[in-house]
Short mmCIF file of C-alpha atoms in Angstrom, two decimals:
data_model
loop_
_atom_site.label_atom_id
_atom_site.label_comp_id
_atom_site.label_asym_id
_atom_site.label_seq_id
_atom_site.Cartn_x
_atom_site.Cartn_y
_atom_site.Cartn_z
CA MET A 1 5.16 -3.43 -16.35
CA PHE A 2 5.04 0.35 -16.89
CA LYS A 3 1.30 0.35 -16.20
CA TYR A 4 1.85 -1.57 -12.97
CA ILE A 5 4.60 0.79 -11.74
CA ALA A 6 2.48 3.85 -12.64
CA HIS A 7 -0.40 2.38 -10.66
CA ARG A 8 1.87 1.83 -7.65
CA VAL A 9 3.26 5.37 -7.86
CA LEU A 10 -0.29 6.75 -7.87
CA GLN A 11 -1.10 4.55 -4.90
CA LEU A 12 2.00 5.86 -3.12
CA LEU A 13 0.91 9.47 -3.66
CA LEU A 14 -2.59 8.70 -2.35
CA VAL A 15 -1.15 6.97 0.72
CA ILE A 16 1.14 9.93 1.46
CA TRP A 17 -1.71 12.42 1.14
CA SER A 18 -4.21 10.38 3.16
CA VAL A 19 -1.75 9.48 5.94
CA GLY A 20 -0.55 13.07 6.23
CA THR A 21 -4.09 14.48 6.26
CA LEU A 22 -5.30 11.97 8.82
CA THR A 23 -2.28 12.65 11.02
CA PHE A 24 -2.92 16.39 10.79
CA VAL A 25 -6.57 15.99 11.80
CA LEU A 26 -5.87 13.59 14.67
CA THR A 27 -3.06 15.66 16.17
CA ARG A 28 -5.21 18.79 16.00
CA SER A 29 -8.06 16.90 17.70
CA LEU A 30 -6.01 15.77 20.71
CA PRO A 31 -7.11 17.34 24.01
CA GLY A 32 -4.89 19.86 25.76
CA ASP A 33 -2.87 22.89 24.71
CA MET A 34 -0.44 22.02 21.91
CA ALA A 35 1.73 25.06 22.62
CA TYR A 36 2.06 24.10 26.28
CA ARG A 37 3.08 20.53 25.40
CA ILE A 38 5.71 21.75 22.94
CA ALA A 39 7.06 24.27 25.45
CA ALA A 40 7.23 21.54 28.11
CA SER A 41 9.19 19.30 25.73
CA ARG A 42 11.59 22.14 24.99
CA TYR A 43 12.18 23.59 28.43
CA GLY A 44 10.83 20.96 30.83
CA TYR A 45 7.54 20.96 32.73
CA ASP A 46 9.02 22.83 35.70
CA GLN A 47 10.11 25.74 33.51
CA THR A 48 6.89 25.97 31.49
CA ASP A 49 4.17 28.49 32.24
CA ALA A 50 1.51 30.44 30.32
CA ALA A 51 4.07 32.96 29.08
CA ALA A 52 6.33 30.23 27.65
CA ALA A 53 3.33 28.59 25.97
CA ALA A 54 2.25 31.93 24.48
CA LEU A 55 5.77 32.51 23.15
CA VAL A 56 5.82 29.09 21.49
CA ARG A 57 2.34 29.65 20.05
CA SER A 58 3.40 32.94 18.48
CA GLU A 59 6.76 31.58 17.23
CA LEU A 60 5.32 28.50 15.52
CA GLY A 61 2.13 30.12 14.26
CA LEU A 62 -0.11 27.77 16.22
CA ASP A 63 -2.71 30.52 16.50
CA GLN A 64 -3.31 30.38 12.73
CA PRO A 65 -6.56 28.86 11.38
CA TRP A 66 -6.37 25.12 10.79
CA TRP A 67 -6.98 25.44 7.05
CA GLN A 68 -4.04 27.82 6.63
CA SER A 69 -1.72 25.42 8.49
CA TYR A 70 -3.01 22.53 6.38
CA PHE A 71 -2.42 24.24 3.04
CA ASP A 72 1.00 25.43 4.18
CA TRP A 73 1.82 21.78 4.91
CA LEU A 74 0.53 20.67 1.50
CA LEU A 75 2.65 23.31 -0.23
CA ASP A 76 5.76 22.14 1.65
CA LEU A 77 4.95 18.50 0.84
CA VAL A 78 4.77 19.21 -2.90
CA GLN A 79 8.29 20.67 -2.57
CA PHE A 80 9.47 17.54 -0.65
CA ASN A 81 9.95 19.69 2.43
CA LEU A 82 8.78 17.97 5.61
CA GLY A 83 9.65 20.98 7.73
CA HIS A 84 11.47 21.14 11.03
CA SER A 85 10.79 19.61 14.42
CA LEU A 86 8.78 21.92 16.66
CA VAL A 87 10.75 20.69 19.67
CA SER A 88 14.37 20.36 18.54
CA GLY A 89 14.28 22.64 15.49
CA GLU A 90 16.15 20.03 13.42
CA SER A 91 15.15 19.13 9.87
CA ILE A 92 12.61 16.29 9.74
CA TRP A 93 14.56 14.65 6.90
CA ALA A 94 17.73 14.66 9.02
CA GLU A 95 15.90 13.26 12.06
CA ILE A 96 14.23 10.49 10.05
CA ALA A 97 17.44 9.60 8.18
CA HIS A 98 19.18 9.09 11.50
CA GLN A 99 16.38 7.11 13.15
CA PHE A 100 15.08 5.06 10.24
CA GLY A 101 18.36 3.25 9.78
CA HIS A 102 17.99 1.76 13.25
CA THR A 103 14.37 0.80 12.52
CA LEU A 104 15.20 -0.88 9.19
CA SER A 105 18.10 -2.81 10.69
CA LEU A 106 15.84 -4.09 13.48
CA ALA A 107 13.05 -5.00 11.05
CA LEU A 108 15.50 -6.79 8.76
CA ALA A 109 16.93 -8.77 11.68
CA ALA A 110 13.40 -9.78 12.71
CA LEU A 111 12.55 -10.89 9.16
CA VAL A 112 15.71 -12.98 8.88
CA ILE A 113 15.04 -14.68 12.23
CA SER A 114 11.40 -15.36 11.33
CA VAL A 115 12.43 -16.91 7.99
CA PHE A 116 14.74 -19.31 9.80
CA ILE A 117 12.03 -20.21 12.35
CA GLY A 118 8.66 -20.28 10.57
CA PRO A 119 9.08 -21.91 7.12
CA PRO A 120 11.38 -24.76 8.27
CA LEU A 121 8.96 -25.69 11.07
CA GLY A 122 6.04 -25.44 8.65
CA LEU A 123 7.71 -27.68 6.07
CA LEU A 124 8.53 -30.18 8.81
CA ALA A 125 4.94 -30.17 10.06
CA ALA A 126 3.67 -30.81 6.51
CA GLN A 127 5.54 -34.11 6.29
CA LYS A 128 2.84 -35.74 8.46
CA PRO A 129 -0.35 -33.67 8.24
CA ASN A 130 -2.49 -33.89 11.38
CA GLY A 131 0.36 -35.65 13.19
CA TRP A 132 1.50 -34.74 16.69
CA PHE A 133 4.07 -32.18 15.51
CA ASP A 134 1.55 -30.58 13.13
CA ARG A 135 -0.97 -30.23 15.95
CA LEU A 136 1.71 -28.89 18.28
CA THR A 137 2.67 -26.14 15.83
CA LEU A 138 -1.03 -25.30 15.37
CA VAL A 139 -1.54 -24.81 19.12
CA ALA A 140 1.70 -22.86 19.52
CA SER A 141 0.91 -20.62 16.55
CA THR A 142 -2.60 -19.88 17.83
CA VAL A 143 -1.37 -19.00 21.31
CA LEU A 144 1.57 -16.85 20.18
CA ARG A 145 -0.46 -14.97 17.59
CA SER A 146 -3.18 -14.13 20.13
CA VAL A 147 -0.73 -12.78 22.71
CA PRO A 148 0.02 -9.02 22.42
CA ILE A 149 3.54 -8.32 21.26
CA PHE A 150 4.50 -6.36 24.36
CA ILE A 151 3.63 -9.40 26.51
CA ILE A 152 6.07 -11.49 24.45
CA GLY A 153 8.70 -8.79 24.88
CA ILE A 154 8.21 -8.56 28.64
CA ALA A 155 8.38 -12.36 28.94
CA LEU A 156 11.66 -12.45 27.01
CA ILE A 157 13.11 -9.64 29.13
CA THR A 158 12.10 -11.40 32.34
CA LEU A 159 13.54 -14.74 31.26
CA LEU A 160 16.67 -13.87 29.28
CA ALA A 161 17.66 -10.52 30.79
CA VAL A 162 16.46 -10.57 34.41
CA GLN A 163 16.46 -14.23 35.41
CA ILE A 164 19.23 -15.79 33.30
CA LYS A 165 21.04 -12.48 32.58
CA TRP A 166 22.25 -13.57 29.15
CA LEU A 167 21.22 -10.44 27.27
CA PRO A 168 20.76 -6.70 27.96
CA ALA A 169 17.16 -5.75 28.70
CA ALA A 170 17.18 -2.54 26.66
CA GLY A 171 19.40 -0.10 24.83
CA TYR A 172 21.46 0.00 21.67
CA GLY A 173 25.10 -0.29 20.69
CA THR A 174 26.15 -3.95 20.47
CA PRO A 175 24.92 -6.99 18.48
CA GLN A 176 23.51 -8.41 21.73
CA HIS A 177 21.07 -5.50 21.93
CA TYR A 178 19.45 -6.66 18.67
CA ILE A 179 18.51 -10.11 19.92
CA LEU A 180 15.60 -9.44 22.28
CA PRO A 181 13.69 -6.83 20.20
CA ALA A 182 14.30 -8.72 16.93
CA LEU A 183 13.25 -12.02 18.52
CA THR A 184 10.10 -10.39 19.91
CA LEU A 185 9.07 -9.28 16.42
CA ALA A 186 10.17 -12.56 14.82
CA ILE A 187 8.05 -14.70 17.15
CA GLY A 188 4.89 -12.87 16.10
CA LEU A 189 5.77 -13.24 12.41
CA SER A 190 6.76 -16.90 12.75
CA ALA A 191 3.55 -17.83 14.56
CA VAL A 192 1.56 -17.55 11.33
CA SER A 193 4.30 -18.26 8.76
CA VAL A 194 4.56 -21.77 10.24
CA ARG A 195 0.97 -22.49 9.23
CA VAL A 196 1.27 -20.72 5.86
CA SER A 197 4.34 -22.78 5.00
CA ARG A 198 2.69 -25.99 6.20
CA HIS A 199 -0.45 -25.36 4.13
CA ALA A 200 1.58 -24.48 1.01
CA MET A 201 3.69 -27.62 1.34
CA VAL A 202 0.64 -29.86 1.82
CA GLN A 203 -0.89 -28.41 -1.35
CA VAL A 204 2.32 -29.09 -3.27
CA GLN A 205 2.59 -32.65 -1.96
CA THR A 206 -0.98 -33.47 -3.01
CA SER A 207 -0.66 -31.92 -6.48
CA GLU A 208 -0.57 -34.00 -9.64
CA TYR A 209 2.66 -32.49 -10.98
CA TYR A 210 4.45 -33.37 -7.73
CA ASP A 211 3.22 -36.98 -7.89
CA PHE A 212 4.25 -37.18 -11.54
CA ALA A 213 7.74 -35.92 -10.68
CA GLN A 214 8.16 -38.78 -8.23
CA LEU A 215 6.72 -41.28 -10.72
CA LYS A 216 9.52 -40.29 -13.08
CA GLY A 217 11.97 -41.62 -10.50
CA LEU A 218 12.87 -38.46 -8.58
CA ASN A 219 13.27 -38.84 -4.85
CA LYS A 220 11.37 -36.53 -2.49
CA TRP A 221 14.25 -34.11 -1.98
CA THR A 222 14.97 -33.72 -5.70
CA ALA A 223 11.27 -33.37 -6.52
CA PHE A 224 10.93 -30.70 -3.84
CA CYS A 225 13.94 -28.72 -5.05
CA ARG A 226 12.92 -28.87 -8.73
CA HIS A 227 9.14 -28.61 -8.57
CA GLY A 228 8.04 -27.75 -5.03
CA LEU A 229 10.34 -25.03 -3.73
CA ARG A 230 9.23 -22.25 -6.08
CA ASN A 231 5.54 -23.04 -5.55
CA VAL A 232 5.96 -23.08 -1.77
CA THR A 233 7.92 -19.80 -1.84
CA ILE A 234 5.13 -17.75 -3.44
CA PRO A 235 2.55 -17.94 -0.59
CA ILE A 236 5.32 -17.50 2.01
CA LEU A 237 6.53 -14.37 0.22
CA ALA A 238 2.96 -13.09 -0.11
CA TYR A 239 2.36 -13.67 3.61
CA HIS A 240 5.43 -11.70 4.65
CA SER A 241 4.39 -8.82 2.38
CA VAL A 242 1.00 -8.68 4.12
CA GLN A 243 2.68 -8.93 7.51
CA LEU A 244 4.72 -5.81 6.82
CA VAL A 245 1.81 -3.95 8.43
CA TYR A 246 2.26 -6.07 11.55
CA LEU A 247 6.01 -5.41 11.48
CA VAL A 248 5.58 -1.64 11.17
CA GLU A 249 3.05 -1.60 14.01
CA GLY A 250 5.20 -3.88 16.12
CA VAL A 251 8.30 -1.75 15.65
CA VAL A 252 6.57 1.19 17.34
CA ILE A 253 5.72 -0.91 20.41
CA VAL A 254 8.96 -2.87 20.54
CA GLU A 255 11.19 0.17 20.14
CA SER A 256 9.44 1.86 23.05
CA LEU A 257 9.67 -1.29 25.17
CA PHE A 258 13.38 -1.86 24.52
CA ALA A 259 14.40 1.84 24.33
CA TRP A 260 15.52 1.32 20.73
CA PRO A 261 16.52 4.63 19.07
CA GLY A 262 14.40 4.20 15.96
CA SER A 263 11.47 5.86 14.25
CA GLY A 264 8.88 4.05 16.36
CA HIS A 265 10.42 5.27 19.61
CA ALA A 266 10.74 8.79 18.20
CA LEU A 267 7.12 8.70 17.01
CA VAL A 268 5.85 7.99 20.52
CA HIS A 269 7.84 10.93 21.93
CA ALA A 270 6.65 13.16 19.09
CA ILE A 271 3.01 12.31 19.87
CA VAL A 272 3.49 13.14 23.55
CA ALA A 273 5.21 16.40 22.64
CA ARG A 274 2.65 17.27 19.91
CA ASP A 275 5.50 17.60 17.41
CA VAL A 276 3.16 17.57 14.40
CA PRO A 277 5.80 17.78 11.60
CA MET A 278 7.73 14.91 13.17
CA ILE A 279 4.56 12.80 13.49
CA GLN A 280 3.55 13.53 9.90
CA GLY A 281 7.02 12.89 8.49
CA THR A 282 7.45 9.57 10.30
CA ALA A 283 3.95 8.40 9.36
CA LEU A 284 4.51 9.36 5.72
CA ILE A 285 7.78 7.46 5.51
CA MET A 286 6.23 4.37 7.13
CA GLY A 287 3.23 4.44 4.80
CA GLY A 288 5.38 5.01 1.73
CA MET A 289 7.74 2.22 2.76
CA PHE A 290 4.80 -0.16 3.02
CA VAL A 291 3.69 0.58 -0.55
CA VAL A 292 7.23 0.33 -1.95
CA LEU A 293 7.97 -2.96 -0.19
CA ASN A 294 4.70 -4.45 -1.44
CA MET A 295 5.68 -3.45 -4.97
CA VAL A 296 9.05 -5.15 -4.54
CA VAL A 297 7.32 -8.32 -3.28
CA ASP A 298 4.97 -8.31 -6.28
CA LEU A 299 7.93 -7.99 -8.65
CA LEU A 300 9.75 -10.85 -6.91
CA SER A 301 6.62 -13.01 -7.11
CA GLY A 302 6.46 -12.31 -10.85
CA LEU A 303 10.07 -13.43 -11.24
CA ILE A 304 9.46 -16.64 -9.27
CA ASP A 305 6.20 -17.51 -11.04
CA PRO A 306 5.97 -16.35 -14.69
CA ARG A 307 2.21 -17.06 -14.62
CA ILE A 308 1.70 -13.93 -12.49
CA ASP A 309 0.79 -11.11 -14.86
CA LEU A 310 1.64 -7.74 -13.29
CA ALA A 311 0.29 -5.86 -16.29
CA ARG A 312 -3.31 -6.69 -15.45
#
């Protein structure tokens, strides 16, 4: 167990360094004057001129060589200092702490909704493999997974917010504001979890131990609860751990689409404003969260199935 955790910690450090370095290189490679963009974000485009851009460039040290800025960032990172926003001047830790709570709550809501949609439909489809319901879920999953997430979001806004007027189209503040963005993310997750759950259940139903459990006199429900549930849970849990990448990517798009005040929405504004510390800090937290959540999923899988050896 100690060896596994040490390996994950090393992986986390490599992810933080690689994500931060790549973000630094990409932001420096963007066309246009970084100082002008930052000045425009601070004072507005109408109040920004060459003098304002020169003042910002001198204040933030943007005229330094790239290697000096990079090593200054590495030194701050070793001290767990993500710096301050170039636009607002606020601490990056404070900005992320405020925004990431909204992002995590939205992601958690999407995961809960997807769990209540995907696995139950998949288990139901597995009762009659290749039946009409199984084929229907296959077609629906293929179509929904191939559609970009922002198209799903726009369709939900048009139907539920504009046409029927049941829910607010965007914003934050009430439980109703969670429904559309969380449902948009959940539909994309559920599209594949239906098939993963169906395939896992079919494998369990055709296994020898499952047949033997029913030969002992157990009915289907009891056999499933005692011998099938844990075996079906493992691939479903593994799928959702892999789909954390999809969820992190989707949060950036969905938060911008629904004006959700989270890290994804802030990241888009930081990219436009060339707020490099904010971009790096948000990307580092997202990358680190991905590694940590995968470690948690691996530990949960080891608890569910003792045959999984995490020490290897």
